[in-house]
mmCIF file of C-alpha atoms and ligand atoms in Angstrom:
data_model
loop_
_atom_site.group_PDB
_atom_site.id
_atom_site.type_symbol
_atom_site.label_atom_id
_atom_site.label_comp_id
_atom_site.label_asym_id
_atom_site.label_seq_id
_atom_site.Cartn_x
_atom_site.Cartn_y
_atom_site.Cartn_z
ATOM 1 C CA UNK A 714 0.000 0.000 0.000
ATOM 2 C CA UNK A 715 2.104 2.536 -1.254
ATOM 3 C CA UNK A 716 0.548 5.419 -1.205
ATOM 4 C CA UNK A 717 -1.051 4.345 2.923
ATOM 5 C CA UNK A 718 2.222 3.916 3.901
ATOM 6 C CA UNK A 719 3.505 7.533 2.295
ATOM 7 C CA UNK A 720 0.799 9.084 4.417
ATOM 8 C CA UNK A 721 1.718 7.030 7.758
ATOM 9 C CA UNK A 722 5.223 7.162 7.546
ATOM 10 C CA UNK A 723 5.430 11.389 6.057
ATOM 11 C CA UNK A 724 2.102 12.285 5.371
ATOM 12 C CA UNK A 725 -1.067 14.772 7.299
ATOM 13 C CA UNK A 726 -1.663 11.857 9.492
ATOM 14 C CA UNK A 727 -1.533 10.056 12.848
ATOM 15 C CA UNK A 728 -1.524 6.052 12.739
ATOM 16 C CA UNK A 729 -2.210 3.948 15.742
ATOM 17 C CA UNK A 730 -2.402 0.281 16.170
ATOM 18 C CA UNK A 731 -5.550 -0.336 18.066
ATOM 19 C CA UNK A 732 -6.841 -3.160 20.156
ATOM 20 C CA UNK A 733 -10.158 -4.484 19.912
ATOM 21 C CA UNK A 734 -11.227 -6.544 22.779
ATOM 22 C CA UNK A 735 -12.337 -10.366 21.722
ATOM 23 C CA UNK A 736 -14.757 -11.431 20.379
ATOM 24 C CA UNK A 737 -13.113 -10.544 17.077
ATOM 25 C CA UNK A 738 -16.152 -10.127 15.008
ATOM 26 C CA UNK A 739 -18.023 -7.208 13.513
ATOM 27 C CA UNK A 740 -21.086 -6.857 15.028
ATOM 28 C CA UNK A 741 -19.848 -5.774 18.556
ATOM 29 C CA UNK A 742 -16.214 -4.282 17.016
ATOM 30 C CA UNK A 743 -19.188 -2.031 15.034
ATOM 31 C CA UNK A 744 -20.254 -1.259 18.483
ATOM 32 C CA UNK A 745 -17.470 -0.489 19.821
ATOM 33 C CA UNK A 746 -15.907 1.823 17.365
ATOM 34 C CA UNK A 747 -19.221 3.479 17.395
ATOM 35 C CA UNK A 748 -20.315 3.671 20.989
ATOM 36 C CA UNK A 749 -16.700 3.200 22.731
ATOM 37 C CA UNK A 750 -18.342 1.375 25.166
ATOM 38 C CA UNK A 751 -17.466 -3.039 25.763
ATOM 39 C CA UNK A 752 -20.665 -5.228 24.894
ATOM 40 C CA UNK A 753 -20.960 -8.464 25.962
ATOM 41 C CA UNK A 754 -20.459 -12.125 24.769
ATOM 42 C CA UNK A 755 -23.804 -12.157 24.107
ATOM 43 C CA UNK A 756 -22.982 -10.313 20.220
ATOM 44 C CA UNK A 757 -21.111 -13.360 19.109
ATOM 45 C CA UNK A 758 -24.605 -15.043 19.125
ATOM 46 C CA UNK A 759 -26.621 -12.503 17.644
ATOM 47 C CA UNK A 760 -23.893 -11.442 15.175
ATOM 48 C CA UNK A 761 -25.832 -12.794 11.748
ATOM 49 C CA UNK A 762 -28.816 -11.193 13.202
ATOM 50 C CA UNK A 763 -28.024 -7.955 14.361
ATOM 51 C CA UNK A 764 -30.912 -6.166 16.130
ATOM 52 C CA UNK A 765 -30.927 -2.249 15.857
ATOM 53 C CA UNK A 766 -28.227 -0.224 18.147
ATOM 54 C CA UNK A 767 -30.122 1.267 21.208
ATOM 55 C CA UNK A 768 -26.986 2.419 23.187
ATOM 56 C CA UNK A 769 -25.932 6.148 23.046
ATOM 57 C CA UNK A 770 -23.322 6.297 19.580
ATOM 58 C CA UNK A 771 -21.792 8.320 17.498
ATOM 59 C CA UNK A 772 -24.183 7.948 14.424
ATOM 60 C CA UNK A 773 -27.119 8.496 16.367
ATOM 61 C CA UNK A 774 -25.576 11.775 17.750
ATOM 62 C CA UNK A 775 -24.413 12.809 14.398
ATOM 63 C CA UNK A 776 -27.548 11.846 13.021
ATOM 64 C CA UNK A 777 -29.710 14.454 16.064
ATOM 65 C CA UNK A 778 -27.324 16.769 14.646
ATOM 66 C CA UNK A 779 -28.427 17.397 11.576
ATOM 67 C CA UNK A 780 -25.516 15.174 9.860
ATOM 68 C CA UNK A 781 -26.265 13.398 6.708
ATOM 69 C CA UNK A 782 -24.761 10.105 6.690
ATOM 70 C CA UNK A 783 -24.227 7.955 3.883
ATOM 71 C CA UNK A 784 -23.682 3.964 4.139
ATOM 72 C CA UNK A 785 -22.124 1.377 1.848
ATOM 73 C CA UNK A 786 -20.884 -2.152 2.216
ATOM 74 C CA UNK A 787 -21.323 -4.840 5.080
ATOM 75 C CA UNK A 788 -24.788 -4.509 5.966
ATOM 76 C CA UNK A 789 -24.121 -5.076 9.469
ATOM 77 C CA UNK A 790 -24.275 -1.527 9.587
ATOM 78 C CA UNK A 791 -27.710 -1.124 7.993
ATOM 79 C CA UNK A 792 -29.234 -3.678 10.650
ATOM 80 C CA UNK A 793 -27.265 -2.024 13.602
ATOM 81 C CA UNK A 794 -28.756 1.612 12.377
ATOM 82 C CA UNK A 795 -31.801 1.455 9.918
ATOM 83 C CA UNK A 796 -33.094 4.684 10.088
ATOM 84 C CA UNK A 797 -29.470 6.289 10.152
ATOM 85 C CA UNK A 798 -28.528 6.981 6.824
ATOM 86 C CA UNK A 799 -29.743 9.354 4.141
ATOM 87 C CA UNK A 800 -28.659 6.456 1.774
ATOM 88 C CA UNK A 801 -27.502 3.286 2.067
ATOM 89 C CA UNK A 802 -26.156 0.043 -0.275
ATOM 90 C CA UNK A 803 -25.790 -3.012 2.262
ATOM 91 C CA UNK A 804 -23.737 -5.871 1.073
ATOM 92 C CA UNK A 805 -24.277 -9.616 2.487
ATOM 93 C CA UNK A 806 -21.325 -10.668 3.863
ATOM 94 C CA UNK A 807 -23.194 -14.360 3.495
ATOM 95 C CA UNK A 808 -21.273 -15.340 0.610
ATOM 96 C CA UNK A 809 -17.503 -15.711 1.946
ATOM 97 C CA UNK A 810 -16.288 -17.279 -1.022
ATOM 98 C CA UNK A 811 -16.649 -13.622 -2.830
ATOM 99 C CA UNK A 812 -14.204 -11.462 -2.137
ATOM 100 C CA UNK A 813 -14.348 -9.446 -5.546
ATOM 101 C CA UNK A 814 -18.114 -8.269 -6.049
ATOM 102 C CA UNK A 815 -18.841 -7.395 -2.480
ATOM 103 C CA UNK A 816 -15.782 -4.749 -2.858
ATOM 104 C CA UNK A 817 -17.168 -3.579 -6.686
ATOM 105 C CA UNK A 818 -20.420 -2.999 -4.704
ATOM 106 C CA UNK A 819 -19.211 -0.338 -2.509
ATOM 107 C CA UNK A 820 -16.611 1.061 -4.690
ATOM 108 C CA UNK A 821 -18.910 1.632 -7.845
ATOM 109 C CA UNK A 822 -20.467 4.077 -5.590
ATOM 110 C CA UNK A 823 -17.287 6.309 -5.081
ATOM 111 C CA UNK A 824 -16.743 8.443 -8.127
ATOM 112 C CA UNK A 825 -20.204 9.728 -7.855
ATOM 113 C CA UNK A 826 -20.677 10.651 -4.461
ATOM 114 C CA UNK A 827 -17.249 12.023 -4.150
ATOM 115 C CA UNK A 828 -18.306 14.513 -6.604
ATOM 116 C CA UNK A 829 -21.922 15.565 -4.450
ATOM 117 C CA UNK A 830 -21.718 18.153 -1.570
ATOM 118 C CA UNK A 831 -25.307 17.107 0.019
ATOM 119 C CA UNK A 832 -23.594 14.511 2.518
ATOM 120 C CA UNK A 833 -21.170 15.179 5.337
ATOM 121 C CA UNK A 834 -19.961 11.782 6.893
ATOM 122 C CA UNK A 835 -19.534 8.592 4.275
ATOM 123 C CA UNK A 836 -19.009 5.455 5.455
ATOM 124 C CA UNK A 837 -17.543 2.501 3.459
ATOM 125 C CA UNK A 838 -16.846 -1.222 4.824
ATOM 126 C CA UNK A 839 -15.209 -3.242 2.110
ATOM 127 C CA UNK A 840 -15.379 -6.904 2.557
ATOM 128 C CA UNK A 841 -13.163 -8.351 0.639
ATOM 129 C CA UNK A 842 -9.828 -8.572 2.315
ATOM 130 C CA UNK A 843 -11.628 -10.614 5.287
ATOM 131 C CA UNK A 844 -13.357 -12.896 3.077
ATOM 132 C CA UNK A 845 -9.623 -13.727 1.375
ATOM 133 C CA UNK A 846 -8.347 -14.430 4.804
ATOM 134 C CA UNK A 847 -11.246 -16.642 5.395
ATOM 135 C CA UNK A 848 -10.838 -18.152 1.818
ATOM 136 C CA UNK A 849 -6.398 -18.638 1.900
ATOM 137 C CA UNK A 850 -5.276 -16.776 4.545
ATOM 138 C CA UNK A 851 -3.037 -14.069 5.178
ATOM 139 C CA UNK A 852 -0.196 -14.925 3.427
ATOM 140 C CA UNK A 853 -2.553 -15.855 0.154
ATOM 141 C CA UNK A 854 -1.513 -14.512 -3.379
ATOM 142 C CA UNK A 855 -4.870 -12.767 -3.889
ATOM 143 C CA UNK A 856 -3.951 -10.330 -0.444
ATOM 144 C CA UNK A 857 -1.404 -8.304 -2.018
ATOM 145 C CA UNK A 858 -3.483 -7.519 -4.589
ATOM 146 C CA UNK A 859 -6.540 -6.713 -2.496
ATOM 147 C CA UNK A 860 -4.479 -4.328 -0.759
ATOM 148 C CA UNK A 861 -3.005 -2.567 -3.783
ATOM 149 C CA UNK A 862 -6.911 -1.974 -4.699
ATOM 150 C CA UNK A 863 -7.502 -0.817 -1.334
ATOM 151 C CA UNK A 864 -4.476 1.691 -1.210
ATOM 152 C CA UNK A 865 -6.071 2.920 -4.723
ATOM 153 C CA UNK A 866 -9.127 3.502 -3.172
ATOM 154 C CA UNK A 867 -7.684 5.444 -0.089
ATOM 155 C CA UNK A 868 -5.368 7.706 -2.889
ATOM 156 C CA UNK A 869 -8.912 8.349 -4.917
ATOM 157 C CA UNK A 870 -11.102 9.513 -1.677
ATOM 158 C CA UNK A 871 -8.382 11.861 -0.428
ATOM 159 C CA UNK A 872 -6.930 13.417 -3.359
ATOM 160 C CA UNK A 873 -10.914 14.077 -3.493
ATOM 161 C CA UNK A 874 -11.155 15.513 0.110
ATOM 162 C CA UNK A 875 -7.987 17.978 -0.419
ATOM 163 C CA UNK A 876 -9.484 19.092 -3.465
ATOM 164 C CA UNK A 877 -12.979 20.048 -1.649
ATOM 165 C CA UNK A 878 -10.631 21.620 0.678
ATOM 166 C CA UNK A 879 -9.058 23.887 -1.398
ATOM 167 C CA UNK A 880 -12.268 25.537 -1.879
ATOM 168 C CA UNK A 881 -14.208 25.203 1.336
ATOM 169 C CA UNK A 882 -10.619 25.477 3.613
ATOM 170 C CA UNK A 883 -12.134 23.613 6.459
ATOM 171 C CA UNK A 884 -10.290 20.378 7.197
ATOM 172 C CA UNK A 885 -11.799 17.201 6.115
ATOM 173 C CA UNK A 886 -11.222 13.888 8.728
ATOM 174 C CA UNK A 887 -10.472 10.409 6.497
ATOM 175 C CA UNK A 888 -10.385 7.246 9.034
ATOM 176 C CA UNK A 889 -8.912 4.135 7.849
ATOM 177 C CA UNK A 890 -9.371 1.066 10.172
ATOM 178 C CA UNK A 891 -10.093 -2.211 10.354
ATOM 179 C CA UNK A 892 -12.647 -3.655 12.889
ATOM 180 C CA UNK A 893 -10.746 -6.947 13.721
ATOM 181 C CA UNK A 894 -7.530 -8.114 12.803
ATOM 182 C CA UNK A 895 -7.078 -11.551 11.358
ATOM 183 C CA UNK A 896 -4.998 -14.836 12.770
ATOM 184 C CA UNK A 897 -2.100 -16.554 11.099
ATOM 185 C CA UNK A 898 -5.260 -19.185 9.856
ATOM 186 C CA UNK A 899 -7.536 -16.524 8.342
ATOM 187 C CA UNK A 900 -10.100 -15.878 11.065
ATOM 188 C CA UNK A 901 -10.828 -14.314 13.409
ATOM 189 C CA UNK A 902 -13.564 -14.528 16.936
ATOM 190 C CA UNK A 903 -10.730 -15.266 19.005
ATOM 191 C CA UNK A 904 -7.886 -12.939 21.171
ATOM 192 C CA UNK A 905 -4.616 -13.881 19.483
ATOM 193 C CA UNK A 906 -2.439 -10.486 18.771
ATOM 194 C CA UNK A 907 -2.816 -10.796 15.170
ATOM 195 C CA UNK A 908 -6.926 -10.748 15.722
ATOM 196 C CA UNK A 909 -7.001 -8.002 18.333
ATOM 197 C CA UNK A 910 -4.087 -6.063 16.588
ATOM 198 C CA UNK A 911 -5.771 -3.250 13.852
ATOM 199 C CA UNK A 912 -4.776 -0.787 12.107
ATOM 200 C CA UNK A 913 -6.002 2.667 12.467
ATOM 201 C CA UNK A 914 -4.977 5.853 10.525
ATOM 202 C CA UNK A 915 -6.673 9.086 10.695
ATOM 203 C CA UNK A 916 -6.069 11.651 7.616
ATOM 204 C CA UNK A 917 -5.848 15.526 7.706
ATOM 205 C CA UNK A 918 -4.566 18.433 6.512
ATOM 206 C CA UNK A 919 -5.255 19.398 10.318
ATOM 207 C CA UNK A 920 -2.077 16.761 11.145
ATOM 208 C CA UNK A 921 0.327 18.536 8.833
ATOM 209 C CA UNK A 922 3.381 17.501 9.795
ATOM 210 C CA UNK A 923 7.336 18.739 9.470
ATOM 211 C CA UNK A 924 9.730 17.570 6.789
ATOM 212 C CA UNK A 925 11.446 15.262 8.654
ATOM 213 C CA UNK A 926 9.030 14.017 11.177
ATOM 214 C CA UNK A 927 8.825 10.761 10.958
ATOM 215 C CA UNK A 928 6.103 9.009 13.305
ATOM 216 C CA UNK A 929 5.674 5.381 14.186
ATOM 217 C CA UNK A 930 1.890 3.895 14.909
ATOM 218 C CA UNK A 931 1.721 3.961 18.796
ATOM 219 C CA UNK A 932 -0.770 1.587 21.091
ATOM 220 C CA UNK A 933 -4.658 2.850 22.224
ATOM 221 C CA UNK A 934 -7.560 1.096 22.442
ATOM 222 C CA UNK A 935 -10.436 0.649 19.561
ATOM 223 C CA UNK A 936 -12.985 2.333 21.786
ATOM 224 C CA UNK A 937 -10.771 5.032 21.792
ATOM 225 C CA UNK A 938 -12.286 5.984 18.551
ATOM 226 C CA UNK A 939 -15.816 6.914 19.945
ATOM 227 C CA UNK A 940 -14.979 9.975 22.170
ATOM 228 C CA UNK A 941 -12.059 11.006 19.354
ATOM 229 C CA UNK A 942 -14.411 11.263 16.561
ATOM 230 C CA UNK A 943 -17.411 13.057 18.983
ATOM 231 C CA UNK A 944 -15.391 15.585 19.730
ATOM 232 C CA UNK A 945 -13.813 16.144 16.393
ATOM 233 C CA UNK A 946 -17.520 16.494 15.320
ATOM 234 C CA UNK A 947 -18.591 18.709 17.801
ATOM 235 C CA UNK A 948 -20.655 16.165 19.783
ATOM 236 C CA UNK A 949 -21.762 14.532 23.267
ATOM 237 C CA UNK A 950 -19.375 11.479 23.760
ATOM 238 C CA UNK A 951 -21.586 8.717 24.441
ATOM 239 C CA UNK A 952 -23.018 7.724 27.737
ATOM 240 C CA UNK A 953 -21.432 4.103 28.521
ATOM 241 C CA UNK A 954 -17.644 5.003 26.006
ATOM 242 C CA UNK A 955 -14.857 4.105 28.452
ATOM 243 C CA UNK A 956 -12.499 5.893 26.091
ATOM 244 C CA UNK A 957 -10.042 8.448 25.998
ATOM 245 C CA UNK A 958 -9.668 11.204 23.691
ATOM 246 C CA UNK A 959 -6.986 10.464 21.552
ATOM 247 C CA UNK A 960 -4.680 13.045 22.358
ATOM 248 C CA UNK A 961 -2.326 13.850 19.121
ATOM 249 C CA UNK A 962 -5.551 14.573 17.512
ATOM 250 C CA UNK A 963 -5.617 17.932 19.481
ATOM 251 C CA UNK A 964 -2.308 18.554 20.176
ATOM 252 C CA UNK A 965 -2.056 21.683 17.708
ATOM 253 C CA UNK A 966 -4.850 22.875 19.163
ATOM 254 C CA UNK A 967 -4.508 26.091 21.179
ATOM 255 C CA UNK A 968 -4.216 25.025 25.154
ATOM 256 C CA UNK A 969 -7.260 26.289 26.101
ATOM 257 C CA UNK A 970 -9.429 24.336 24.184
ATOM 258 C CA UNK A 971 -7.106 21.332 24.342
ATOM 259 C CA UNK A 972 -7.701 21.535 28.191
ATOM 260 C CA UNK A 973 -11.921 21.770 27.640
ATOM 261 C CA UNK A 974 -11.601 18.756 25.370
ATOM 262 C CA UNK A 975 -10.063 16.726 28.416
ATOM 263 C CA UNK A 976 -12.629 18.170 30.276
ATOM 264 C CA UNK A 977 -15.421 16.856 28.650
ATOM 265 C CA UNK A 978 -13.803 13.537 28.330
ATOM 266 C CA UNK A 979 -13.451 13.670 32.398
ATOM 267 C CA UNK A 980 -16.822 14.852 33.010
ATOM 268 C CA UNK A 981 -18.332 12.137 30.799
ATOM 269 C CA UNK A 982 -16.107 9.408 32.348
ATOM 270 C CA UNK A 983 -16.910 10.402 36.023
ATOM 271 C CA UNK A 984 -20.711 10.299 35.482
ATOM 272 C CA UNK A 985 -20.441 6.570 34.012
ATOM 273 C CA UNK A 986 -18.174 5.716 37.155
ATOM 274 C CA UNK A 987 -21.089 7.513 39.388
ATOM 275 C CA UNK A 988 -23.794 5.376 37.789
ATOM 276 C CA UNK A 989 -21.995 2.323 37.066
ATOM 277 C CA UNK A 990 -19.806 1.578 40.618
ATOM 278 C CA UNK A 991 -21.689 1.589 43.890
ATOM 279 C CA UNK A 992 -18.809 2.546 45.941
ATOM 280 C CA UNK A 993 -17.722 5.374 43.777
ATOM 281 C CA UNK A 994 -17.616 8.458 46.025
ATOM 282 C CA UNK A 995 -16.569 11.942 44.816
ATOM 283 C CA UNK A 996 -13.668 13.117 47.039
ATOM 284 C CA UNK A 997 -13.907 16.524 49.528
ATOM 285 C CA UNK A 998 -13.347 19.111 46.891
ATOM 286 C CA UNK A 999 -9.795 20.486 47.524
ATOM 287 C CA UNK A 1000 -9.188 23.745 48.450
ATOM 288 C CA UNK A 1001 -9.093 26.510 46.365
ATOM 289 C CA UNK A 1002 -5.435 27.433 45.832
ATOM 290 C CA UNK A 1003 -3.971 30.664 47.160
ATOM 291 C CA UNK A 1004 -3.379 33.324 44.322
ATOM 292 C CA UNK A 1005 -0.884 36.082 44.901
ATOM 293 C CA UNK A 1006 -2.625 39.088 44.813
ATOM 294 C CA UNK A 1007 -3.739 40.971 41.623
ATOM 295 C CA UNK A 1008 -3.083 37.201 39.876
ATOM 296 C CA UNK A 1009 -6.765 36.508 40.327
ATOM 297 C CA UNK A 1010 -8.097 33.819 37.539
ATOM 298 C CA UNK A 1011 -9.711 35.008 34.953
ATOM 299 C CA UNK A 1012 -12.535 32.896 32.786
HETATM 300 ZN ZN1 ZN B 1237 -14.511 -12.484 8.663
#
């Protein structure tokens, strides 16, 4: 993936390897991107049957907020949030065996929407590396070549989204991640590091970086994503997330509002201790510290 691993290694970007917690699959990985919170075993079971997504998320708030969303690929997505999306192509993920049709189903969407202004989040999930893993595994023939398509795909969306910038000069946000990884056999369910290990890069013109600054992917969690993306979006961070902002996201930011981002995040992760652990008790509040005079705070 040449032109992925120009943007991770030099690019407008900051790459992370995230760890989803087992079960490996997509149903509750969905959930936890989405709602940064830890469902239960209970998903595996349901996961061909996915009932509609009644926890607090980060579509539903984008969704109350006037954001129009558009959907393709697995249709996971479309069971977990049916009235969600302003459009929508779901694609079975049934037929394992298929690893070239399910892709051409989300991708012949791309050149056309890229070119429409009436959406403002678009969300693809291609299939067809997971069914290859499933098919040969990861060292097949047919991967290489999957991900050469995929890297194409990545070069076509944001060559699109810098040229929208030019003209609008807000920055636009491109995630790339996986929602499991995938074992040395193909699968995945289980909590070996190659299943819990994924990738995740997000893409910005907002992450501009030095010549010369060369970054490596560091460690955070998968449901680190949900409280990132809400408050790149301007929304509430979901009730039951256990995540934390991801901080390089704001580092650039001026301190003041780096410091109400953290904020936020606290506040939101003190009420879900409050309601969620009996013994939680909020400490004396400590007192206020001594100013010198004249050096009262302001704000
Ligand atoms: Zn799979």
């Amino acid at each position: 993936m040449p032109y992925t691993t120009y943007l991770v290694e030099k690019g407008s970007s900051l790459s992370f390897v995230a760890e989803a917690k087992p079960p490996t699959v997509t149903m509750p990985r969905i959930k936890a991107l989405l709602t940064g919170s830890l469902p239960g075993f209970i998903d595996v079971v349901r996961n061909l049957n996915s009932p509609t997504l009644l926890e607090d998320n980060v579509i539903t708030r984008a969704k109350a907020a006037g954001k129009r969303i558009i959907f393709y690929g697995d249709e996971t997505w479309v069971k977990l949030f049916p009235k969600h999306f302003v459009e929508y192509d779901g694609t079975t993920s049934f037929f394992v065996s298929d690893y070239t049709e399910v892709d051409n189903n989300v991708t012949r969407h791309l050149d056309k929407v890229l070119k429409r202004q009436d959406w403002d989040v678009l969300i693809l999930h291609f299939l067809g590396l997971d069914h290859i893993g499933h098919i040969s595994g990861p060292s097949s023939p047919l991967i290489g070549h999957k991900l050469s398509e995929m890297d194409s795909i990545l070069m076509k969306i944001h060559t699109s989204l810098l040229s929208e910038e030019r003209d609008t000069l807000l920055p636009r946000l491109l995630v790339l991640c996986g929602d499991h990884g995938m074992s040395e056999a193909g699968g995945h369910g289980a909590s070996s590091m190659e299943e819990v290990n994924t990738a995740l890069v997000l893409i910005s013109s907002a992450f501009e970086r030095k010549p010369g600054d060369v970054r490596h992917p560091t460690r955070i969690q998968q449901t680190d994503l949900a409280a990132t993306l809400s408050i790149g979006l301007g929304l509430p961070i979901p009730k039951s997330s256990t995540g934390s902002l991801i901080f390089p996201v704001v580092e650039r930011r001026p301190l003041r509002e780096q410091l109400r981002f953290l904020h936020l995040n606290a506040v939101q992760l003190i009420k879900l201790l409050q309601e969620n652990v009996p013994s939680y008790e909020k400490g004396p509040r400590p007192a206020p510290a001594q100013c010198p005079a004249g050096a009262e705070p302001q704000g």
